[in-house]
Amino acid sequence: MELLKDKIEQEGKVLSDTVLKVDSFLNHQIDPLLMKAIGEEFANLYAEEVITKVLTIESSGIAPATFLGLTIGAPVVFARKRKSLTLTDNLYSAKVHSFTKNETNDISVSKNFLCADDNVIIIDDFLANGEAVKGLLDIAEQAGAHVVGVGIVIEKGFQDGGKMLREQGVRIESLARIKSLANGKVEFFENGEF
Ligand code: 5GP
């Protein structure tokens, strides 16, 4: 997605060989026009699927997931990273190890918002080692829901998550695919190269 690649090139900050900071448009401040285009792009990529629910994880998945939900007219559910006092037993939960924070969180979704009749798309901001997506797949499986695929805003192709999930037969669509962050530079995969 050219608009997204331009934005990453202009505003992304390479923090290390493995971490990209995009807090001016995705992870802190949000660019709503870009998020709208991202929601529409995911909707086009999955146009042949009937999707009843968009599933993501707080907090940075919520913006792209919500614009997809708006485009296709489906509700958006986000997994919470901390147990809420108002959500008690009625939960699906999974463990997710965070690549950026190096800590393991329990994530949970209320059983009220996901069920066996749902056709789910999973959305997240980044794909690195695939832990967050694995946790969301686990939650969808507990609900008995069908997962049509995954939509990722930025995939770091030099980490193993995408390969591992594709080998399991999961459909992954990424809007920008990064080949390398070495030497402080963002290098993308060219079309067809990935
Ligand atoms: P994974 O679970 O695939 O290892 O990592 C994905 C999660 O970690 C995403 O939800 C995202 O919040 C965070 N993450 C992974 N890599 C990066 C990165 O390079 N930059 C930012 N901002 N977040 C990342």
mmCIF file of C-alpha atoms and ligand atoms in Angstrom:
data_model
loop_
_atom_site.group_PDB
_atom_site.id
_atom_site.type_symbol
_atom_site.label_atom_id
_atom_site.label_comp_id
_atom_site.label_asym_id
_atom_site.label_seq_id
_atom_site.Cartn_x
_atom_site.Cartn_y
_atom_site.Cartn_z
ATOM 1 C CA MET A 1 0.000 0.000 0.000
ATOM 2 C CA GLU A 2 1.892 3.043 -1.315
ATOM 3 C CA LEU A 3 0.286 5.613 0.983
ATOM 4 C CA LEU A 4 1.360 3.596 4.016
ATOM 5 C CA LYS A 5 4.884 2.973 2.712
ATOM 6 C CA ASP A 6 5.332 6.711 2.062
ATOM 7 C CA LYS A 7 4.160 7.493 5.585
ATOM 8 C CA ILE A 8 6.568 4.934 7.095
ATOM 9 C CA GLU A 9 9.427 6.378 5.037
ATOM 10 C CA GLN A 10 8.586 9.955 6.038
ATOM 11 C CA GLU A 11 7.701 9.494 9.710
ATOM 12 C CA GLY A 12 8.879 6.057 10.880
ATOM 13 C CA LYS A 13 11.797 5.974 13.319
ATOM 14 C CA VAL A 14 14.053 2.944 13.343
ATOM 15 C CA LEU A 15 14.785 2.325 17.030
ATOM 16 C CA SER A 16 16.948 -0.757 16.479
ATOM 17 C CA ASP A 17 17.497 -3.503 13.904
ATOM 18 C CA THR A 18 14.167 -5.009 14.991
ATOM 19 C CA VAL A 19 11.896 -2.202 16.215
ATOM 20 C CA LEU A 20 10.167 0.509 14.199
ATOM 21 C CA LYS A 21 8.415 3.416 15.902
ATOM 22 C CA VAL A 22 5.367 4.808 14.111
ATOM 23 C CA ASP A 23 3.762 6.755 16.906
ATOM 24 C CA SER A 24 2.979 9.821 14.787
ATOM 25 C CA PHE A 25 0.241 7.994 12.848
ATOM 26 C CA LEU A 26 -0.504 4.563 14.374
ATOM 27 C CA ASN A 27 0.787 3.901 17.887
ATOM 28 C CA HIS A 28 0.115 7.163 19.724
ATOM 29 C CA GLN A 29 -1.208 9.914 17.464
ATOM 30 C CA ILE A 30 -3.569 8.460 14.842
ATOM 31 C CA ASP A 31 -3.903 9.632 11.247
ATOM 32 C CA PRO A 32 -7.615 9.076 10.569
ATOM 33 C CA LEU A 33 -7.370 9.511 6.788
ATOM 34 C CA LEU A 34 -4.658 6.885 6.608
ATOM 35 C CA MET A 35 -6.649 4.600 8.961
ATOM 36 C CA LYS A 36 -9.709 5.019 6.723
ATOM 37 C CA ALA A 37 -7.658 3.980 3.680
ATOM 38 C CA ILE A 38 -6.246 1.028 5.652
ATOM 39 C CA GLY A 39 -9.756 -0.096 6.652
ATOM 40 C CA GLU A 40 -10.843 0.085 3.005
ATOM 41 C CA GLU A 41 -7.778 -1.846 1.835
ATOM 42 C CA PHE A 42 -8.463 -4.688 4.289
ATOM 43 C CA ALA A 43 -12.127 -4.697 3.181
ATOM 44 C CA ASN A 44 -11.033 -5.015 -0.500
ATOM 45 C CA LEU A 45 -8.568 -7.802 0.249
ATOM 46 C CA TYR A 46 -11.276 -9.801 2.032
ATOM 47 C CA ALA A 47 -14.180 -8.669 -0.172
ATOM 48 C CA GLU A 48 -15.305 -12.223 -0.989
ATOM 49 C CA GLU A 49 -15.718 -13.138 2.704
ATOM 50 C CA VAL A 50 -18.779 -12.538 4.841
ATOM 51 C CA ILE A 51 -17.270 -11.170 8.040
ATOM 52 C CA THR A 52 -19.407 -10.866 11.159
ATOM 53 C CA LYS A 53 -16.755 -9.644 13.575
ATOM 54 C CA VAL A 54 -13.410 -7.849 13.587
ATOM 55 C CA LEU A 55 -11.135 -9.083 16.387
ATOM 56 C CA THR A 56 -8.077 -7.163 17.552
ATOM 57 C CA ILE A 57 -5.989 -6.460 20.664
ATOM 58 C CA GLU A 58 -5.652 -3.257 22.641
ATOM 59 C CA SER A 59 -4.452 -0.691 22.085
ATOM 60 C CA SER A 60 -2.819 -0.170 18.696
ATOM 61 C CA GLY A 61 -4.984 -2.647 16.781
ATOM 62 C CA ILE A 62 -8.151 -0.744 17.648
ATOM 63 C CA ALA A 63 -7.837 2.106 15.127
ATOM 64 C CA PRO A 64 -7.260 0.009 11.966
ATOM 65 C CA ALA A 65 -9.804 -2.578 13.158
ATOM 66 C CA THR A 66 -12.443 0.081 13.742
ATOM 67 C CA PHE A 67 -12.039 1.596 10.282
ATOM 68 C CA LEU A 68 -12.398 -1.882 8.774
ATOM 69 C CA GLY A 69 -15.505 -2.458 10.916
ATOM 70 C CA LEU A 70 -16.919 0.850 9.708
ATOM 71 C CA THR A 71 -16.242 -0.043 6.064
ATOM 72 C CA ILE A 72 -17.842 -3.501 6.201
ATOM 73 C CA GLY A 73 -20.483 -2.768 8.843
ATOM 74 C CA ALA A 74 -19.244 -5.332 11.383
ATOM 75 C CA PRO A 75 -18.662 -4.860 15.120
ATOM 76 C CA VAL A 76 -15.122 -4.672 16.462
ATOM 77 C CA VAL A 77 -14.027 -6.578 19.577
ATOM 78 C CA PHE A 78 -10.678 -5.917 21.180
ATOM 79 C CA ALA A 79 -8.958 -8.331 23.529
ATOM 80 C CA ARG A 80 -8.007 -6.698 26.798
ATOM 81 C CA LYS A 81 -4.556 -7.086 28.244
ATOM 82 C CA ARG A 82 -5.594 -6.634 31.852
ATOM 83 C CA LYS A 83 -8.493 -8.208 33.633
ATOM 84 C CA SER A 84 -11.285 -5.705 34.001
ATOM 85 C CA LEU A 85 -13.208 -5.565 37.269
ATOM 86 C CA THR A 86 -16.451 -5.639 35.343
ATOM 87 C CA LEU A 87 -15.458 -8.683 33.253
ATOM 88 C CA THR A 88 -15.128 -11.659 35.552
ATOM 89 C CA ASP A 89 -15.584 -15.353 34.700
ATOM 90 C CA ASN A 90 -17.312 -15.050 31.414
ATOM 91 C CA LEU A 91 -14.070 -14.876 29.447
ATOM 92 C CA TYR A 92 -12.007 -16.531 26.779
ATOM 93 C CA SER A 93 -8.344 -15.960 27.574
ATOM 94 C CA ALA A 94 -4.873 -16.680 26.225
ATOM 95 C CA LYS A 95 -1.278 -15.830 27.057
ATOM 96 C CA VAL A 96 0.657 -13.479 24.788
ATOM 97 C CA HIS A 97 4.349 -12.716 25.080
ATOM 98 C CA SER A 98 5.009 -9.118 24.040
ATOM 99 C CA PHE A 99 7.974 -8.677 21.726
ATOM 100 C CA THR A 100 8.409 -4.964 22.460
ATOM 101 C CA LYS A 101 7.851 -5.104 26.237
ATOM 102 C CA ASN A 102 9.380 -8.556 26.856
ATOM 103 C CA GLU A 103 6.572 -9.544 29.235
ATOM 104 C CA THR A 104 3.741 -12.057 29.089
ATOM 105 C CA ASN A 105 0.169 -10.802 29.367
ATOM 106 C CA ASP A 106 -3.100 -12.619 29.774
ATOM 107 C CA ILE A 107 -5.454 -11.347 27.120
ATOM 108 C CA SER A 108 -9.190 -11.862 27.337
ATOM 109 C CA VAL A 109 -12.445 -11.387 25.478
ATOM 110 C CA SER A 110 -15.926 -11.614 26.965
ATOM 111 C CA LYS A 111 -17.926 -14.659 25.874
ATOM 112 C CA ASN A 112 -20.757 -12.217 25.162
ATOM 113 C CA PHE A 113 -18.974 -10.853 22.102
ATOM 114 C CA LEU A 114 -17.676 -13.895 20.214
ATOM 115 C CA CYS A 115 -19.535 -17.095 19.393
ATOM 116 C CA ALA A 116 -19.515 -20.178 17.166
ATOM 117 C CA ASP A 117 -21.607 -18.427 14.502
ATOM 118 C CA ASP A 118 -18.979 -15.723 13.974
ATOM 119 C CA ASN A 119 -16.823 -15.340 10.860
ATOM 120 C CA VAL A 120 -13.867 -13.441 12.224
ATOM 121 C CA ILE A 121 -11.054 -11.373 10.767
ATOM 122 C CA ILE A 122 -8.094 -10.694 13.058
ATOM 123 C CA ILE A 123 -6.412 -7.280 12.740
ATOM 124 C CA ASP A 124 -3.225 -5.956 14.343
ATOM 125 C CA ASP A 125 -0.796 -3.093 13.836
ATOM 126 C CA PHE A 126 2.446 -5.114 13.629
ATOM 127 C CA LEU A 127 3.380 -8.718 12.975
ATOM 128 C CA ALA A 128 6.725 -9.726 14.486
ATOM 129 C CA ASN A 129 6.954 -13.192 16.066
ATOM 130 C CA GLY A 130 3.233 -13.835 15.713
ATOM 131 C CA GLU A 131 2.463 -14.081 19.425
ATOM 132 C CA ALA A 132 -0.418 -11.603 19.431
ATOM 133 C CA VAL A 133 -2.061 -13.219 16.395
ATOM 134 C CA LYS A 134 -1.577 -16.686 17.918
ATOM 135 C CA GLY A 135 -3.321 -15.530 21.100
ATOM 136 C CA LEU A 136 -6.236 -14.100 19.109
ATOM 137 C CA LEU A 137 -6.504 -17.312 17.029
ATOM 138 C CA ASP A 138 -6.606 -19.256 20.306
ATOM 139 C CA ILE A 139 -9.448 -17.061 21.599
ATOM 140 C CA ALA A 140 -11.420 -17.441 18.356
ATOM 141 C CA GLU A 141 -10.932 -21.210 18.552
ATOM 142 C CA GLN A 142 -12.224 -21.286 22.146
ATOM 143 C CA ALA A 143 -15.344 -19.504 20.903
ATOM 144 C CA GLY A 144 -15.719 -22.029 18.068
ATOM 145 C CA ALA A 145 -15.648 -19.106 15.621
ATOM 146 C CA HIS A 146 -14.331 -19.414 12.055
ATOM 147 C CA VAL A 147 -11.323 -17.220 11.232
ATOM 148 C CA VAL A 148 -11.289 -16.067 7.593
ATOM 149 C CA GLY A 149 -7.794 -14.585 7.917
ATOM 150 C CA VAL A 150 -5.570 -11.925 9.391
ATOM 151 C CA GLY A 151 -4.924 -8.312 8.360
ATOM 152 C CA ILE A 152 -1.666 -6.677 9.463
ATOM 153 C CA VAL A 153 -0.722 -3.046 8.933
ATOM 154 C CA ILE A 154 3.066 -3.559 9.096
ATOM 155 C CA GLU A 155 4.695 -6.986 8.837
ATOM 156 C CA LYS A 156 8.355 -7.341 9.695
ATOM 157 C CA GLY A 157 9.276 -10.115 7.288
ATOM 158 C CA PHE A 158 12.661 -10.717 8.902
ATOM 159 C CA GLN A 159 10.935 -12.047 12.020
ATOM 160 C CA ASP A 160 9.272 -15.455 12.076
ATOM 161 C CA GLY A 161 5.584 -14.794 12.795
ATOM 162 C CA GLY A 162 4.360 -14.526 9.198
ATOM 163 C CA LYS A 163 6.187 -17.671 8.070
ATOM 164 C CA MET A 164 5.013 -19.683 11.073
ATOM 165 C CA LEU A 165 1.354 -18.654 10.638
ATOM 166 C CA ARG A 166 1.314 -19.132 6.844
ATOM 167 C CA GLU A 167 2.812 -22.597 7.302
ATOM 168 C CA GLN A 168 -0.147 -23.358 9.571
ATOM 169 C CA GLY A 169 -2.455 -22.411 6.695
ATOM 170 C CA VAL A 170 -3.544 -19.047 8.114
ATOM 171 C CA ARG A 171 -4.247 -16.392 5.473
ATOM 172 C CA ILE A 172 -2.213 -13.277 6.294
ATOM 173 C CA GLU A 173 -2.586 -10.020 4.358
ATOM 174 C CA SER A 174 -0.068 -7.294 5.219
ATOM 175 C CA LEU A 175 -0.245 -3.760 3.870
ATOM 176 C CA ALA A 176 3.484 -3.006 4.239
ATOM 177 C CA ARG A 177 6.167 -5.682 4.414
ATOM 178 C CA ILE A 178 9.538 -4.739 5.813
ATOM 179 C CA LYS A 179 12.584 -6.665 4.678
ATOM 180 C CA SER A 180 15.112 -5.034 6.976
ATOM 181 C CA LEU A 181 15.625 -2.279 9.540
ATOM 182 C CA ALA A 182 19.416 -2.622 9.465
ATOM 183 C CA ASN A 183 21.626 0.501 9.588
ATOM 184 C CA GLY A 184 18.729 2.691 10.685
ATOM 185 C CA LYS A 185 17.001 2.271 7.292
ATOM 186 C CA VAL A 186 13.595 0.861 6.415
ATOM 187 C CA GLU A 187 13.801 -1.499 3.443
ATOM 188 C CA PHE A 188 10.561 -2.913 2.029
ATOM 189 C CA PHE A 189 9.995 -6.108 0.095
ATOM 190 C CA GLU A 190 9.176 -5.286 -3.515
ATOM 191 C CA ASN A 191 5.914 -6.605 -4.947
ATOM 192 C CA GLY A 192 6.254 -10.310 -5.657
ATOM 193 C CA GLU A 193 9.545 -10.555 -3.768
ATOM 194 C CA PHE A 194 7.974 -11.563 -0.468
HETATM 195 P P1 5GP B 1 4.231 -10.306 17.771
HETATM 196 O O1 5GP B 1 3.174 -10.720 18.749
HETATM 197 O O2 5GP B 1 3.885 -10.644 16.342
HETATM 198 O O3 5GP B 1 5.607 -10.787 18.172
HETATM 199 O O4 5GP B 1 4.340 -8.727 17.858
HETATM 200 C C1 5GP B 1 3.255 -7.946 17.484
HETATM 201 C C2 5GP B 1 2.865 -6.999 18.575
HETATM 202 O O5 5GP B 1 4.003 -6.375 19.157
HETATM 203 C C3 5GP B 1 1.986 -5.908 17.995
HETATM 204 O O6 5GP B 1 0.742 -5.958 18.650
HETATM 205 C C4 5GP B 1 2.717 -4.612 18.283
HETATM 206 O O7 5GP B 1 1.989 -3.855 19.206
HETATM 207 C C5 5GP B 1 4.040 -4.992 18.891
HETATM 208 N N1 5GP B 1 5.194 -4.771 17.982
HETATM 209 C C6 5GP B 1 5.988 -5.728 17.435
HETATM 210 N N2 5GP B 1 6.983 -5.187 16.732
HETATM 211 C C7 5GP B 1 6.814 -3.844 16.797
HETATM 212 C C8 5GP B 1 7.542 -2.738 16.244
HETATM 213 O O8 5GP B 1 8.571 -2.859 15.545
HETATM 214 N N3 5GP B 1 7.048 -1.503 16.528
HETATM 215 C C9 5GP B 1 5.938 -1.309 17.287
HETATM 216 N N4 5GP B 1 5.543 -0.050 17.495
HETATM 217 N N5 5GP B 1 5.229 -2.328 17.817
HETATM 218 C C10 5GP B 1 5.667 -3.590 17.578
#
